[in-house]
Amino acid sequence: MKDLNIALIGHKFMGKTHTHAYTDLPIFFNPDVRVVKKLLCSNEADVKEVSKQWGWESYTLRWEEAVESKDIDVIDIAAPSSLHSDIAIAAARAGKHVFCEKPLALTLEKAKEMMQEVEKAGVVNMVGFNYRRVPALALAKKLIDAGMIGDVYHFRGIYQQSWLVDPKFPLVWRLKKSEAGYGSHGDMGAHVIDLARFLVGEVEEVLCEQRTFVSERPKPLSSSGLSAVAGKEMGAVDVDDASSMIMKFKGKAALGYFEATRYGTGHRNQNFIEINGSKGAITFNMEQMNELEYYSCADADEVQGFRKIIVGEPSHPYMGSWWPSGHIIGFGETFVNEMYDFVQAIAKESKVHPDFRDGFLCQKILETAQISARTRRWQKVDEV
Amino acid sequence: MKDLNIALIGHKFMGKTHTHAYTDLPIFFNPDVRVVKKLLCSNEADVKEVSKQWGWESYTLRWEEAVESKDIDVIDIAAPSSLHSDIAIAAARAGKHVFCEKPLALTLEKAKEMMQEVEKAGVVNMVGFNYRRVPALALAKKLIDAGMIGDVYHFRGIYQQSWLVDPKFPLVWRLKKSEAGYGSHGDMGAHVIDLARFLVGEVEEVLCEQRTFVSERPKPLSSSGLSAVAGKEMGAVDVDDASSMIMKFKGKAALGYFEATRYGTGHRNQNFIEINGSKGAITFNMEQMNELEYYSCADADEVQGFRKIIVGEPSHPYMGSWWPSGHIIGFGETFVNEMYDFVQAIAKESKVHPDFRDGFLCQKILETAQISARTRRWQKVDEV
Amino acid sequence: MKDLNIALIGHKFMGKTHTHAYTDLPIFFNPDVRVVKKLLCSNEADVKEVSKQWGWESYTLRWEEAVESKDIDVIDIAAPSSLHSDIAIAAARAGKHVFCEKPLALTLEKAKEMMQEVEKAGVVNMVGFNYRRVPALALAKKLIDAGMIGDVYHFRGIYQQSWLVDPKFPLVWRLKKSEAGYGSHGDMGAHVIDLARFLVGEVEEVLCEQRTFVSERPKPLSSSGLSAVAGKEMGAVDVDDASSMIMKFKGKAALGYFEATRYGTGHRNQNFIEINGSKGAITFNMEQMNELEYYSCADADEVQGFRKIIVGEPSHPYMGSWWPSGHIIGFGETFVNEMYDFVQAIAKESKVHPDFRDGFLCQKILETAQISARTRRWQKVDEV
Amino acid sequence: MKDLNIALIGHKFMGKTHTHAYTDLPIFFNPDVRVVKKLLCSNEADVKEVSKQWGWESYTLRWEEAVESKDIDVIDIAAPSSLHSDIAIAAARAGKHVFCEKPLALTLEKAKEMMQEVEKAGVVNMVGFNYRRVPALALAKKLIDAGMIGDVYHFRGIYQQSWLVDPKFPLVWRLKKSEAGYGSHGDMGAHVIDLARFLVGEVEEVLCEQRTFVSERPKPLSSSGLSAVAGKEMGAVDVDDASSMIMKFKGKAALGYFEATRYGTGHRNQNFIEINGSKGAITFNMEQMNELEYYSCADADEVQGFRKIIVGEPSHPYMGSWWPSGHIIGFGETFVNEMYDFVQAIAKESKVHPDFRDGFLCQKILETAQISARTRRWQKVDEV
């Protein structure tokens, strides 16, 4: 079996999810390559210690080293969003396969360039919308493709977190446009929009409204991941706290609604999806990510009702590789599923979704929505 | 259409549920008799005023008057349990149809006598296990009879209330054996046992354990329904607070479990039922009484799961007489359904379930259980 | 105690809910007047029989008779929407107190006229948004008014029914603009908008998108309530099937979302409400109308979570008048609560909400939304 | 940092859970030793390939080699139950720390011997009741210890799986007493009993009833984990399919109920726990293992209700080591938590629970229950 040498750039939240994925892959799956955790990159000094603890063979402070190295087959980008495009473009030009966390780039132009470069280079490319690898959502896709809910009338995707409800929570990098590109819209909303495209189809036109509920927050003295310590100086929040959006789909009557908020008091990480169709319906909530609710109009009249499917059977996507019936998996395992599909695409020289084109198209909808929020009217995606 | 003249004995909690039932009957159902609220009886002085407010044509302080009156067709007994047998026996001997709230009597002997008298008199007789008229449970019965859950492996009936958790709650009549006959066992447990018989079959043998968690409580200064004001003097609780019971069914492998408690902290009135069979399963909870969960082994493998059926369709038992789809009914309406079946049985000169025999058989199981709790061993129902 | 003589106009679905309310009122509440079911009006011949069965003292085929009668104190309008304004205006001019089902009128102009007439006449007036009398929603209002969820960030009201999913379902009156005025928007959406006003505040500006998924349906051969038999001839649906709307509130940062659909596959009558605020959150679903979920930021960190409150305690609005703890009520009982508040306002010569002004303001938002759906841009409510 | 060399015996279901645990440990926790996956043992030939794929340094076909090796610090027993005692005793005598999967042994005598040997040897010893490391249950323990639910009135533990509902499912080793020791009772019931002891206290007396619903099944042609292919020859099931048990606790009024079944149609792996106390209550279900429901009597009257706590906060046990707020973990992660506590106990030379004594005491209750099932009466645990 051939080795597949990975260089991972980034060693924070996403760096950890990807490390975990590569580490667990051979225990649960049988990929056609041997995945090697070759090189961990970060410009922070603790990368040395972290690389050792996480089982990477070596480390570097310069991502360029990874791109230049002949040993490396895959560049996996889990670095801050502002670095995505430089790394991805260099990697593509060096002929490396590229995995990139979402959002692809801080601007649509950069995202487009990244897409063009990987397509020109002909390398396998994937963007980190890991929710497609939640078994319950993969099952939803399977049911929809099999026609089991019929034509779609309604899509609702409501993603709620609540970590900004406290006005004293500090101004972390996710609240700065220069570093994050977008607020809730790009961070959580990107997942919802990707799922809308995945499960329903292309978006034609959008109408968006945004809010920044708390416009000034204490600058952080220090921060790590989502936690931070507030200082005394105040600074301006220049991204959205919440986004609300009505959508039209291409060639479909379906009415779409999308929402992302960091002020969803009561919800830590609720990504609620509902799709109602002419033959059935499904609902999903990320906080109960091992469950899919499914309603079938074909059931006999007196016993119709939403079925709560515990997505933990060998017959369910990915679950045959995990534990026996009914033993659930967690958030971290969605990345193992994702990386399995990624490395298999490389092994079999095939395509994998969602690729950079999906990442670009998703970002285009985000941009379109922001234009609509400014102009306060419908905006066509194709005109952006 | 013929008039059916009702005399109702009792004007407290159950008196109100029955009055409500007779009052609403003609608005929602089309019985083959005209139900007339003729006479309200109670030995308490306010019966005059209450009878007027509730729309009864007349009142009396002596229940004997109802039994003796030629005008009266039906004696409906919603009086304290200690009066049930005297009234029912007198009514049967006078040739009146009889409805009696549960439990039939304070002792099994009295219950047996009541059963024998109504059967000898040939009058229509019914006992107030109103849960059989919860549409979701009537639907459960229908599914079971149609073989949709197959052979039963498990029956669980767990009825939890929590009004005794506070040790300062007074010693109301329901906690005195001389007035209530039984504690949680006879009050709530009787419903569970009736449902076990209704949905699964006859009970052969039982094993029971009981608790009285708080053995002394303040005597009430005054009380009304379930609410009461505590005095300073203490008195002994001489009924069970909680009962737990394992059951064998006649001619079935099914393993039964039953529980009734007034110390089910967190639950106001949860009557949870679960039945698992060879082809499917059902669950029910009285606090969501308009829902039945149903699981079918016949569903395709990847979409199996409990269906939450909102029991509010014209195709569901009783619901065609109520509101449009999905508009739910409440506790009070179960008595309207019940009284409809009762008066129709009279109109059509047919039988109705649960009758006094059901009431007696239920009480026999209660008694058997109490013997088992004392002897600390299995006890056969037929030997009691 | 004084008699309060009611004339009810209409004997279909709403006529039944109101009859039920007047009938049950004295059993559960102690109003300061004696409610008399005096006169039932309908221009359909079966009103005679129905009036008898439902316990009305008399009947008439002409609503004008009710308005002209000196005996009548209250005109209760449960007739087809197209008749609302004529009756209400005549009643007000005759000095009668008026209750009117929603929507007030087929057009905003008519609704305004009705409001002006009842205000000029100084009669007690109320519009039938019965959801305000769901105890769980009355409790929500109480919690919000007490500041328990703080400043509102998000309001979501999503009302889903599914009776139009079948394209062969006939073209009933609710699908004709000339008879219903609006589609899902006015029928179900009016409830959502009223709740938004009730729970959050006045709406300033709206943005709306509508769909008619199935534009032609078979004309009905006959119909009764929501059920109908399809004929062979086809006709055009000229109202909306679904409405989606983003809202700004006056003087509040809150972001509002509203949706009404008759294509909510899987849901018979789900009216879902969620409000997230700076100190807590609430959620509600009409299909579990006896429950309110409440989240408090004041709870200790490690035990924070949505509480499922079974709204069945004496401490909860209206519930002290119904059954003991945890015994739930149904859809029909919300009208009893509503009528109690209405007749008490008359007895005490006070105001009651929601009044015709509320009905008018709600309808104004509906109209504004329809303009927005046509112009495809934000529309200010005050400019309509 | 010191190395801690592990030898793992067994490479099936439990071998995989333990391998996963050791592998993920350093990514999420910072133990005070460096865990080394030194040696994988199994008497099946594929151990060579599996050891490589799972990242073990070496392998052996003889477990004795692991015990004899000076390099090895820890013997982790995930082998078939019939081998547990021989290995554990040899390991203890060799001075190795020992981890052993449940049940400790096939008989109580053997379990006792194992306990005595590890205690005599003074090695760190732990038994694999991983449910204690489900964060929601660890939180439950914390709340109970803090007095937040007060004195316990009721404990209910109902563990339902459904893989035997199909009568054609083969006679796998778990259905043979000679290999599994017990049926549902020892496999799933052991977890419930351990949780009863963990959360409530010692069991004094039990009363048990058991069933074997299907007494003959096809012998398997081949099997792997829980899946197997049925042959034509039939064989006898000689363990219980379902166990039902009423329990008394030592020095407590609490009434306990326990159930384990493989015929819980509709449930893949539902381990439901409910505890009602004088100050509050908790409920838990393994299928939603990231949630704990908690009810507090201290909440204000009108907002009392079960809180659904998403156990995913840094303030929750173990969760600070995993993902950000609200990102859930799965079944596999409970073993990582467990192994962290185990290796830390070794590093700090301290004790860890549940130890072999807990394993023995749990098994003693299982045995007592089986005696009760045969004698059909209450049986005291101390007399066994």
mmCIF file of C-alpha atoms in Angstrom, chain A residues 303, chain B residues 140 143-144 147-154 156 273-284 292-299 305-309, chain D residues 160 162 165 263-267:
data_model
loop_
_atom_site.group_PDB
_atom_site.id
_atom_site.type_symbol
_atom_site.label_atom_id
_atom_site.label_comp_id
_atom_site.label_asym_id
_atom_site.label_seq_id
_atom_site.Cartn_x
_atom_site.Cartn_y
_atom_site.Cartn_z
ATOM 1 C CA VAL A 303 -49.919 5.853 11.561
ATOM 2 C CA ALA B 140 -52.911 1.701 20.311
ATOM 3 C CA LEU B 143 -53.033 -1.352 16.155
ATOM 4 C CA ILE B 144 -52.464 -4.174 18.629
ATOM 5 C CA GLY B 147 -51.492 -7.490 14.854
ATOM 6 C CA MET B 148 -49.289 -4.516 14.041
ATOM 7 C CA ILE B 149 -46.948 -5.028 16.956
ATOM 8 C CA GLY B 150 -47.161 -8.841 16.974
ATOM 9 C CA ASP B 151 -46.681 -10.900 20.120
ATOM 10 C CA VAL B 152 -45.982 -8.823 23.201
ATOM 11 C CA TYR B 153 -42.593 -9.217 24.921
ATOM 12 C CA HIS B 154 -42.733 -6.283 27.318
ATOM 13 C CA ARG B 156 -44.338 -1.191 31.070
ATOM 14 C CA ILE B 273 -46.924 3.136 28.706
ATOM 15 C CA GLU B 274 -44.558 1.112 26.527
ATOM 16 C CA ILE B 275 -45.260 -2.143 24.752
ATOM 17 C CA ASN B 276 -42.600 -3.971 22.726
ATOM 18 C CA GLY B 277 -43.687 -6.776 20.460
ATOM 19 C CA SER B 278 -42.371 -9.099 17.803
ATOM 20 C CA LYS B 279 -43.439 -6.778 14.974
ATOM 21 C CA GLY B 280 -43.374 -3.339 16.473
ATOM 22 C CA ALA B 281 -43.701 -1.193 19.554
ATOM 23 C CA ILE B 282 -45.730 1.674 20.970
ATOM 24 C CA THR B 283 -45.097 4.286 23.653
ATOM 25 C CA PHE B 284 -47.481 6.774 25.228
ATOM 26 C CA LEU B 292 -48.739 7.967 20.150
ATOM 27 C CA GLU B 293 -45.293 6.736 19.248
ATOM 28 C CA TYR B 294 -45.290 3.710 17.004
ATOM 29 C CA TYR B 295 -42.404 1.657 15.683
ATOM 30 C CA SER B 296 -42.805 -0.829 12.869
ATOM 31 C CA CYS B 297 -40.307 -3.577 12.109
ATOM 32 C CA ALA B 298 -41.835 -3.616 8.628
ATOM 33 C CA ASP B 299 -40.337 -0.247 7.730
ATOM 34 C CA GLY B 305 -37.666 4.684 13.937
ATOM 35 C CA PHE B 306 -40.436 5.575 16.345
ATOM 36 C CA ARG B 307 -43.086 7.661 14.582
ATOM 37 C CA LYS B 308 -44.613 10.441 16.602
ATOM 38 C CA ILE B 309 -48.250 10.243 15.528
ATOM 39 C CA GLN D 160 -33.150 -2.011 25.913
ATOM 40 C CA SER D 162 -33.527 -5.263 20.066
ATOM 41 C CA VAL D 165 -36.369 -9.727 18.072
ATOM 42 C CA TYR D 263 -36.240 -7.675 22.920
ATOM 43 C CA GLY D 264 -36.825 -3.959 23.380
ATOM 44 C CA THR D 265 -38.304 -3.566 19.922
ATOM 45 C CA GLY D 266 -37.612 -0.096 18.570
ATOM 46 C CA HIS D 267 -34.533 0.548 20.682
#
